[in-house]
DNA sequence: TTTATAATATGATAATTGTCATGTTTTATT
DNA sequence: AATAAAACATGACAATTATCATATTATAAA
């Protein structure tokens, strides 16, 4: 099994601020494994007893409502940590985590890393910065949900996925989502998301190759009001 | 001027985790003053160069849109810290802070407190917990905005204000908000907020004494779907 | 007090979005 | 390859919410 000290992935998250000794210790207690697409990593209301360092793949953090809708609040991709908040607050998770592709993760038990959080100020400052960033993003989402139309939100979601998660060699978005996933990010009905995407296609803003989406006119998407 | 070491307010926020020495140092560089109702404390895009410890009063954190709407993301009340996030991230504020009543605050310059954040793990762990809590709340708001009706969100807002900010001796909500403020919290048009409140009144769920709102049937409000 | 200004209120109507029905295509399974 | 099951697509209609118009109150200013 790989060692945390030598793992490149940690460069992308707060684990980089741990000392060599801390990393060696964590390396010895971590478990590294694969998660199949569609697997629920943890459920809403569950106590998450550690953090997942995402080495590959992508997952969604979402919340189910009584009527069966599933609002996606955040996506966690390769390089990021999953379950950071539950690490800090002793409360149970308010969100469900589900793998959107096959993932490769390392699980670090809470007991092992919580001490570092309390003793290594550089590490905790790093986690703090991360959390501050997440909070800013969450605030922006609230404002978007309140002030923008489904059409605008969907356009912005496409741009965000394009910019933050990248594209394949053929120009399609590297993160493959179902229409339902898009609806759940934007906070609308699946049919509405489908309709708007069809509209974008008609307007030449995007094109599709099967389920894959390619942004054809990013400036056009940005201009949507 | 009061001394931080002896201030009772700090018990309610992360400042309680500072050492006596740290508090004395901060006490010497803080400025304590009053902010009139309606004053903009800091604007969107502005660099906030410190934190405000709210000794009395209440303010809103909001974001303006092009069409003149102002989405309220969070309210900061007596005992809490305002500007925590800007303390951590070097980015400018994404939100505007505006006093909703006359406020009494202490301003602690960033330069003075940032070192404590990096050196005092207990303090930074506390700030971290606070931020984790804010993040959880923000996530919940996103989900509510996506999944619930204006009627439900307004009912929940009333309950939240009742439970978190308290009531006056006569039973009215202690935080006095305009109908527009309610609309901006819920993320709807002012007219819609007014209509729903009128409806609640007709149904006997709330009563009003001038601008003041009194919850008459909290269970009824909770039951709204 | 009078006047002006802002906040609250409510109707009428339009725009957006959701829901249900139904058909087509894609993908998975036998 | 045949079948079943998902996912995608689109029309028709209903529900929710926004917008505009216009009163009516409150509140502040002269």
PDB file of N, CA and C in Angstrom, chain A residues 31-99:
ATOM      1  N   UNK A  31      -6.765   3.234   5.663  1.00  0.00           N
ATOM      2  CA  UNK A  31      -7.129   2.130   4.785  1.00  0.00           C
ATOM      3  C   UNK A  31      -7.411   2.683   3.410  1.00  0.00           C
ATOM      4  N   UNK A  32      -6.868   2.020   2.431  1.00  0.00           N
ATOM      5  CA  UNK A  32      -6.976   2.514   1.070  1.00  0.00           C
ATOM      6  C   UNK A  32      -7.858   1.559   0.292  1.00  0.00           C
ATOM      7  N   UNK A  33      -8.891   2.072  -0.370  1.00  0.00           N
ATOM      8  CA  UNK A  33      -9.752   1.162  -1.117  1.00  0.00           C
ATOM      9  C   UNK A  33     -10.513   1.829  -2.260  1.00  0.00           C
ATOM     10  N   UNK A  34     -11.234   1.005  -2.984  1.00  0.00           N
ATOM     11  CA  UNK A  34     -11.977   1.482  -4.149  1.00  0.00           C
ATOM     12  C   UNK A  34     -13.460   1.521  -3.802  1.00  0.00           C
ATOM     13  N   UNK A  35     -14.156   2.511  -4.354  1.00  0.00           N
ATOM     14  CA  UNK A  35     -15.590   2.634  -4.145  1.00  0.00           C
ATOM     15  C   UNK A  35     -16.254   2.632  -5.515  1.00  0.00           C
ATOM     16  N   UNK A  36     -17.191   1.715  -5.672  1.00  0.00           N
ATOM     17  CA  UNK A  36     -17.875   1.604  -6.971  1.00  0.00           C
ATOM     18  C   UNK A  36     -18.872   2.739  -7.181  1.00  0.00           C
ATOM     19  N   UNK A  37     -18.989   3.156  -8.406  1.00  0.00           N
ATOM     20  CA  UNK A  37     -19.965   4.169  -8.812  1.00  0.00           C
ATOM     21  C   UNK A  37     -21.349   3.882  -8.216  1.00  0.00           C
ATOM     22  N   UNK A  38     -21.951   4.876  -7.649  1.00  0.00           N
ATOM     23  CA  UNK A  38     -23.290   4.709  -7.090  1.00  0.00           C
ATOM     24  C   UNK A  38     -23.318   4.338  -5.621  1.00  0.00           C
ATOM     25  N   UNK A  39     -22.179   3.905  -5.090  1.00  0.00           N
ATOM     26  CA  UNK A  39     -22.119   3.521  -3.678  1.00  0.00           C
ATOM     27  C   UNK A  39     -22.329   4.731  -2.762  1.00  0.00           C
ATOM     28  N   UNK A  40     -23.123   4.530  -1.734  1.00  0.00           N
ATOM     29  CA  UNK A  40     -23.293   5.565  -0.716  1.00  0.00           C
ATOM     30  C   UNK A  40     -22.138   5.447   0.270  1.00  0.00           C
ATOM     31  N   UNK A  41     -21.335   6.479   0.367  1.00  0.00           N
ATOM     32  CA  UNK A  41     -20.140   6.444   1.215  1.00  0.00           C
ATOM     33  C   UNK A  41     -20.522   6.676   2.670  1.00  0.00           C
ATOM     34  N   UNK A  42     -21.327   7.689   2.894  1.00  0.00           N
ATOM     35  CA  UNK A  42     -21.971   7.813   4.200  1.00  0.00           C
ATOM     36  C   UNK A  42     -23.333   8.467   4.015  1.00  0.00           C
ATOM     37  N   UNK A  43     -24.212   8.191   4.958  1.00  0.00           N
ATOM     38  CA  UNK A  43     -25.577   8.675   4.841  1.00  0.00           C
ATOM     39  C   UNK A  43     -25.835   9.890   5.724  1.00  0.00           C
ATOM     40  N   UNK A  44     -26.896  10.561   5.403  1.00  0.00           N
ATOM     41  CA  UNK A  44     -27.357  11.673   6.214  1.00  0.00           C
ATOM     42  C   UNK A  44     -27.689  11.156   7.616  1.00  0.00           C
ATOM     43  N   UNK A  45     -27.207  11.857   8.616  1.00  0.00           N
ATOM     44  CA  UNK A  45     -27.512  11.458   9.975  1.00  0.00           C
ATOM     45  C   UNK A  45     -26.514  10.488  10.566  1.00  0.00           C
ATOM     46  N   UNK A  46     -25.644  10.007   9.715  1.00  0.00           N
ATOM     47  CA  UNK A  46     -24.638   9.038  10.150  1.00  0.00           C
ATOM     48  C   UNK A  46     -23.445   9.776  10.760  1.00  0.00           C
ATOM     49  N   UNK A  47     -22.790   9.149  11.727  1.00  0.00           N
ATOM     50  CA  UNK A  47     -21.555   9.705  12.262  1.00  0.00           C
ATOM     51  C   UNK A  47     -20.421   9.292  11.329  1.00  0.00           C
ATOM     52  N   UNK A  48     -19.729  10.260  10.788  1.00  0.00           N
ATOM     53  CA  UNK A  48     -18.606   9.950   9.898  1.00  0.00           C
ATOM     54  C   UNK A  48     -17.363   9.895  10.762  1.00  0.00           C
ATOM     55  N   UNK A  49     -16.789   8.728  10.889  1.00  0.00           N
ATOM     56  CA  UNK A  49     -15.675   8.618  11.834  1.00  0.00           C
ATOM     57  C   UNK A  49     -14.298   8.725  11.208  1.00  0.00           C
ATOM     58  N   UNK A  50     -14.177   9.657  10.287  1.00  0.00           N
ATOM     59  CA  UNK A  50     -12.882   9.908   9.687  1.00  0.00           C
ATOM     60  C   UNK A  50     -12.986  10.756   8.437  1.00  0.00           C
ATOM     61  N   UNK A  51     -11.847  10.994   7.793  1.00  0.00           N
ATOM     62  CA  UNK A  51     -11.876  11.711   6.511  1.00  0.00           C
ATOM     63  C   UNK A  51     -11.409  10.808   5.389  1.00  0.00           C
ATOM     64  N   UNK A  52     -11.941  11.070   4.221  1.00  0.00           N
ATOM     65  CA  UNK A  52     -11.536  10.347   3.027  1.00  0.00           C
ATOM     66  C   UNK A  52     -10.677  11.280   2.184  1.00  0.00           C
ATOM     67  N   UNK A  53      -9.503  10.825   1.828  1.00  0.00           N
ATOM     68  CA  UNK A  53      -8.676  11.571   0.897  1.00  0.00           C
ATOM     69  C   UNK A  53      -8.949  10.967  -0.480  1.00  0.00           C
ATOM     70  N   UNK A  54      -9.507  11.775  -1.372  1.00  0.00           N
ATOM     71  CA  UNK A  54      -9.928  11.262  -2.676  1.00  0.00           C
ATOM     72  C   UNK A  54      -8.736  11.207  -3.638  1.00  0.00           C
ATOM     73  N   UNK A  55      -8.304   9.985  -3.958  1.00  0.00           N
ATOM     74  CA  UNK A  55      -7.163   9.829  -4.863  1.00  0.00           C
ATOM     75  C   UNK A  55      -7.599   9.804  -6.321  1.00  0.00           C
ATOM     76  N   UNK A  56      -8.823   9.375  -6.551  1.00  0.00           N
ATOM     77  CA  UNK A  56      -9.350   9.405  -7.911  1.00  0.00           C
ATOM     78  C   UNK A  56     -10.873   9.315  -7.874  1.00  0.00           C
ATOM     79  N   UNK A  57     -11.512   9.880  -8.891  1.00  0.00           N
ATOM     80  CA  UNK A  57     -12.961   9.834  -8.976  1.00  0.00           C
ATOM     81  C   UNK A  57     -13.612  11.076  -8.399  1.00  0.00           C
ATOM     82  N   UNK A  58     -14.911  10.998  -8.279  1.00  0.00           N
ATOM     83  CA  UNK A  58     -15.680  12.159  -7.841  1.00  0.00           C
ATOM     84  C   UNK A  58     -16.936  11.689  -7.104  1.00  0.00           C
ATOM     85  N   UNK A  59     -17.342  12.453  -6.114  1.00  0.00           N
ATOM     86  CA  UNK A  59     -18.584  12.105  -5.425  1.00  0.00           C
ATOM     87  C   UNK A  59     -19.416  13.348  -5.164  1.00  0.00           C
ATOM     88  N   UNK A  60     -20.675  13.124  -4.871  1.00  0.00           N
ATOM     89  CA  UNK A  60     -21.573  14.247  -4.575  1.00  0.00           C
ATOM     90  C   UNK A  60     -21.966  14.226  -3.113  1.00  0.00           C
ATOM     91  N   UNK A  61     -22.150  15.423  -2.552  1.00  0.00           N
ATOM     92  CA  UNK A  61     -22.701  15.575  -1.216  1.00  0.00           C
ATOM     93  C   UNK A  61     -24.103  16.114  -1.393  1.00  0.00           C
ATOM     94  N   UNK A  62     -25.095  15.386  -0.914  1.00  0.00           N
ATOM     95  CA  UNK A  62     -26.468  15.790  -1.174  1.00  0.00           C
ATOM     96  C   UNK A  62     -27.386  15.500  -0.004  1.00  0.00           C
ATOM     97  N   UNK A  63     -28.580  16.047  -0.091  1.00  0.00           N
ATOM     98  CA  UNK A  63     -29.565  15.836   0.958  1.00  0.00           C
ATOM     99  C   UNK A  63     -30.904  15.445   0.344  1.00  0.00           C
ATOM    100  N   UNK A  64     -31.444  14.375   0.827  1.00  0.00           N
ATOM    101  CA  UNK A  64     -32.724  13.878   0.327  1.00  0.00           C
ATOM    102  C   UNK A  64     -33.881  14.593   1.012  1.00  0.00           C
ATOM    103  N   UNK A  65     -34.945  14.858   0.258  1.00  0.00           N
ATOM    104  CA  UNK A  65     -36.152  15.387   0.881  1.00  0.00           C
ATOM    105  C   UNK A  65     -37.207  14.294   0.910  1.00  0.00           C
ATOM    106  N   UNK A  66     -38.282  14.571   1.645  1.00  0.00           N
ATOM    107  CA  UNK A  66     -39.357  13.585   1.773  1.00  0.00           C
ATOM    108  C   UNK A  66     -39.920  13.198   0.408  1.00  0.00           C
ATOM    109  N   UNK A  67     -40.054  14.206  -0.476  1.00  0.00           N
ATOM    110  CA  UNK A  67     -40.663  13.935  -1.771  1.00  0.00           C
ATOM    111  C   UNK A  67     -39.713  13.272  -2.776  1.00  0.00           C
ATOM    112  N   UNK A  68     -38.589  12.780  -2.287  1.00  0.00           N
ATOM    113  CA  UNK A  68     -37.702  12.013  -3.154  1.00  0.00           C
ATOM    114  C   UNK A  68     -36.650  12.827  -3.888  1.00  0.00           C
ATOM    115  N   UNK A  69     -36.680  14.148  -3.715  1.00  0.00           N
ATOM    116  CA  UNK A  69     -35.663  14.970  -4.373  1.00  0.00           C
ATOM    117  C   UNK A  69     -34.357  14.927  -3.597  1.00  0.00           C
ATOM    118  N   UNK A  70     -33.294  15.120  -4.316  1.00  0.00           N
ATOM    119  CA  UNK A  70     -31.970  14.963  -3.743  1.00  0.00           C
ATOM    120  C   UNK A  70     -31.128  16.171  -4.135  1.00  0.00           C
ATOM    121  N   UNK A  71     -31.050  17.164  -3.256  1.00  0.00           N
ATOM    122  CA  UNK A  71     -30.298  18.370  -3.599  1.00  0.00           C
ATOM    123  C   UNK A  71     -28.796  18.172  -3.424  1.00  0.00           C
ATOM    124  N   UNK A  72     -28.046  18.370  -4.507  1.00  0.00           N
ATOM    125  CA  UNK A  72     -26.586  18.282  -4.441  1.00  0.00           C
ATOM    126  C   UNK A  72     -26.032  19.611  -3.962  1.00  0.00           C
ATOM    127  N   UNK A  73     -25.252  19.556  -2.904  1.00  0.00           N
ATOM    128  CA  UNK A  73     -24.732  20.766  -2.283  1.00  0.00           C
ATOM    129  C   UNK A  73     -23.301  21.028  -2.730  1.00  0.00           C
ATOM    130  N   UNK A  74     -22.574  19.958  -2.981  1.00  0.00           N
ATOM    131  CA  UNK A  74     -21.157  20.110  -3.328  1.00  0.00           C
ATOM    132  C   UNK A  74     -20.648  18.846  -3.995  1.00  0.00           C
ATOM    133  N   UNK A  75     -19.669  18.986  -4.837  1.00  0.00           N
ATOM    134  CA  UNK A  75     -19.019  17.810  -5.420  1.00  0.00           C
ATOM    135  C   UNK A  75     -17.574  17.785  -4.947  1.00  0.00           C
ATOM    136  N   UNK A  76     -17.120  16.625  -4.587  1.00  0.00           N
ATOM    137  CA  UNK A  76     -15.759  16.478  -4.086  1.00  0.00           C
ATOM    138  C   UNK A  76     -14.971  15.644  -5.092  1.00  0.00           C
ATOM    139  N   UNK A  77     -13.875  16.207  -5.578  1.00  0.00           N
ATOM    140  CA  UNK A  77     -13.102  15.539  -6.628  1.00  0.00           C
ATOM    141  C   UNK A  77     -11.710  15.137  -6.165  1.00  0.00           C
ATOM    142  N   UNK A  78     -11.049  14.427  -7.023  1.00  0.00           N
ATOM    143  CA  UNK A  78      -9.658  14.004  -6.838  1.00  0.00           C
ATOM    144  C   UNK A  78      -8.798  15.088  -6.196  1.00  0.00           C
ATOM    145  N   UNK A  79      -8.118  14.725  -5.140  1.00  0.00           N
ATOM    146  CA  UNK A  79      -7.244  15.670  -4.465  1.00  0.00           C
ATOM    147  C   UNK A  79      -7.868  16.279  -3.223  1.00  0.00           C
ATOM    148  N   UNK A  80      -9.200  16.284  -3.163  1.00  0.00           N
ATOM    149  CA  UNK A  80      -9.860  16.918  -2.030  1.00  0.00           C
ATOM    150  C   UNK A  80     -10.153  15.935  -0.893  1.00  0.00           C
ATOM    151  N   UNK A  81     -10.486  16.516   0.251  1.00  0.00           N
ATOM    152  CA  UNK A  81     -10.859  15.696   1.401  1.00  0.00           C
ATOM    153  C   UNK A  81     -12.380  15.648   1.527  1.00  0.00           C
ATOM    154  N   UNK A  82     -12.870  14.474   1.839  1.00  0.00           N
ATOM    155  CA  UNK A  82     -14.306  14.282   2.037  1.00  0.00           C
ATOM    156  C   UNK A  82     -14.561  14.010   3.510  1.00  0.00           C
ATOM    157  N   UNK A  83     -15.486  14.747   4.094  1.00  0.00           N
ATOM    158  CA  UNK A  83     -15.814  14.520   5.497  1.00  0.00           C
ATOM    159  C   UNK A  83     -15.064  15.428   6.448  1.00  0.00           C
ATOM    160  N   UNK A  84     -14.494  16.505   5.905  1.00  0.00           N
ATOM    161  CA  UNK A  84     -13.751  17.456   6.743  1.00  0.00           C
ATOM    162  C   UNK A  84     -14.614  18.048   7.842  1.00  0.00           C
ATOM    163  N   UNK A  85     -15.853  18.420   7.463  1.00  0.00           N
ATOM    164  CA  UNK A  85     -16.676  19.089   8.450  1.00  0.00           C
ATOM    165  C   UNK A  85     -17.008  18.173   9.628  1.00  0.00           C
ATOM    166  N   UNK A  86     -17.320  16.933   9.289  1.00  0.00           N
ATOM    167  CA  UNK A  86     -17.671  15.997  10.349  1.00  0.00           C
ATOM    168  C   UNK A  86     -16.485  15.730  11.262  1.00  0.00           C
ATOM    169  N   UNK A  87     -15.306  15.971  10.737  1.00  0.00           N
ATOM    170  CA  UNK A  87     -14.097  15.799  11.523  1.00  0.00           C
ATOM    171  C   UNK A  87     -14.075  16.832  12.649  1.00  0.00           C
ATOM    172  N   UNK A  88     -14.482  18.019  12.305  1.00  0.00           N
ATOM    173  CA  UNK A  88     -14.402  19.136  13.229  1.00  0.00           C
ATOM    174  C   UNK A  88     -15.573  19.161  14.197  1.00  0.00           C
ATOM    175  N   UNK A  89     -16.783  19.165  13.627  1.00  0.00           N
ATOM    176  CA  UNK A  89     -17.945  19.203  14.507  1.00  0.00           C
ATOM    177  C   UNK A  89     -18.243  17.767  14.921  1.00  0.00           C
ATOM    178  N   UNK A  90     -18.689  17.616  16.141  1.00  0.00           N
ATOM    179  CA  UNK A  90     -18.964  16.264  16.614  1.00  0.00           C
ATOM    180  C   UNK A  90     -20.335  15.785  16.155  1.00  0.00           C
ATOM    181  N   UNK A  91     -21.060  16.701  15.511  1.00  0.00           N
ATOM    182  CA  UNK A  91     -22.400  16.353  15.038  1.00  0.00           C
ATOM    183  C   UNK A  91     -22.315  15.324  13.905  1.00  0.00           C
ATOM    184  N   UNK A  92     -23.407  14.653  13.682  1.00  0.00           N
ATOM    185  CA  UNK A  92     -23.480  13.714  12.564  1.00  0.00           C
ATOM    186  C   UNK A  92     -23.574  14.476  11.251  1.00  0.00           C
ATOM    187  N   UNK A  93     -23.306  13.789  10.179  1.00  0.00           N
ATOM    188  CA  UNK A  93     -23.337  14.430   8.871  1.00  0.00           C
ATOM    189  C   UNK A  93     -24.764  14.853   8.528  1.00  0.00           C
ATOM    190  N   UNK A  94     -24.889  16.042   7.950  1.00  0.00           N
ATOM    191  CA  UNK A  94     -26.210  16.464   7.494  1.00  0.00           C
ATOM    192  C   UNK A  94     -26.397  16.140   6.018  1.00  0.00           C
ATOM    193  N   UNK A  95     -25.374  15.538   5.435  1.00  0.00           N
ATOM    194  CA  UNK A  95     -25.417  15.248   4.010  1.00  0.00           C
ATOM    195  C   UNK A  95     -25.071  13.793   3.738  1.00  0.00           C
ATOM    196  N   UNK A  96     -25.484  13.338   2.573  1.00  0.00           N
ATOM    197  CA  UNK A  96     -25.129  12.001   2.130  1.00  0.00           C
ATOM    198  C   UNK A  96     -24.028  12.132   1.079  1.00  0.00           C
ATOM    199  N   UNK A  97     -23.071  11.230   1.108  1.00  0.00           N
ATOM    200  CA  UNK A  97     -22.022  11.223   0.084  1.00  0.00           C
ATOM    201  C   UNK A  97     -22.195   9.996  -0.801  1.00  0.00           C
ATOM    202  N   UNK A  98     -22.221  10.222  -2.101  1.00  0.00           N
ATOM    203  CA  UNK A  98     -22.418   9.138  -3.057  1.00  0.00           C
ATOM    204  C   UNK A  98     -21.387   9.241  -4.180  1.00  0.00           C
ATOM    205  N   UNK A  99     -20.765   8.132  -4.521  1.00  0.00           N
ATOM    206  CA  UNK A  99     -19.763   8.130  -5.596  1.00  0.00           C
ATOM    207  C   UNK A  99     -20.444   8.331  -6.944  1.00  0.00           C
TER     208      UNK A  99
END
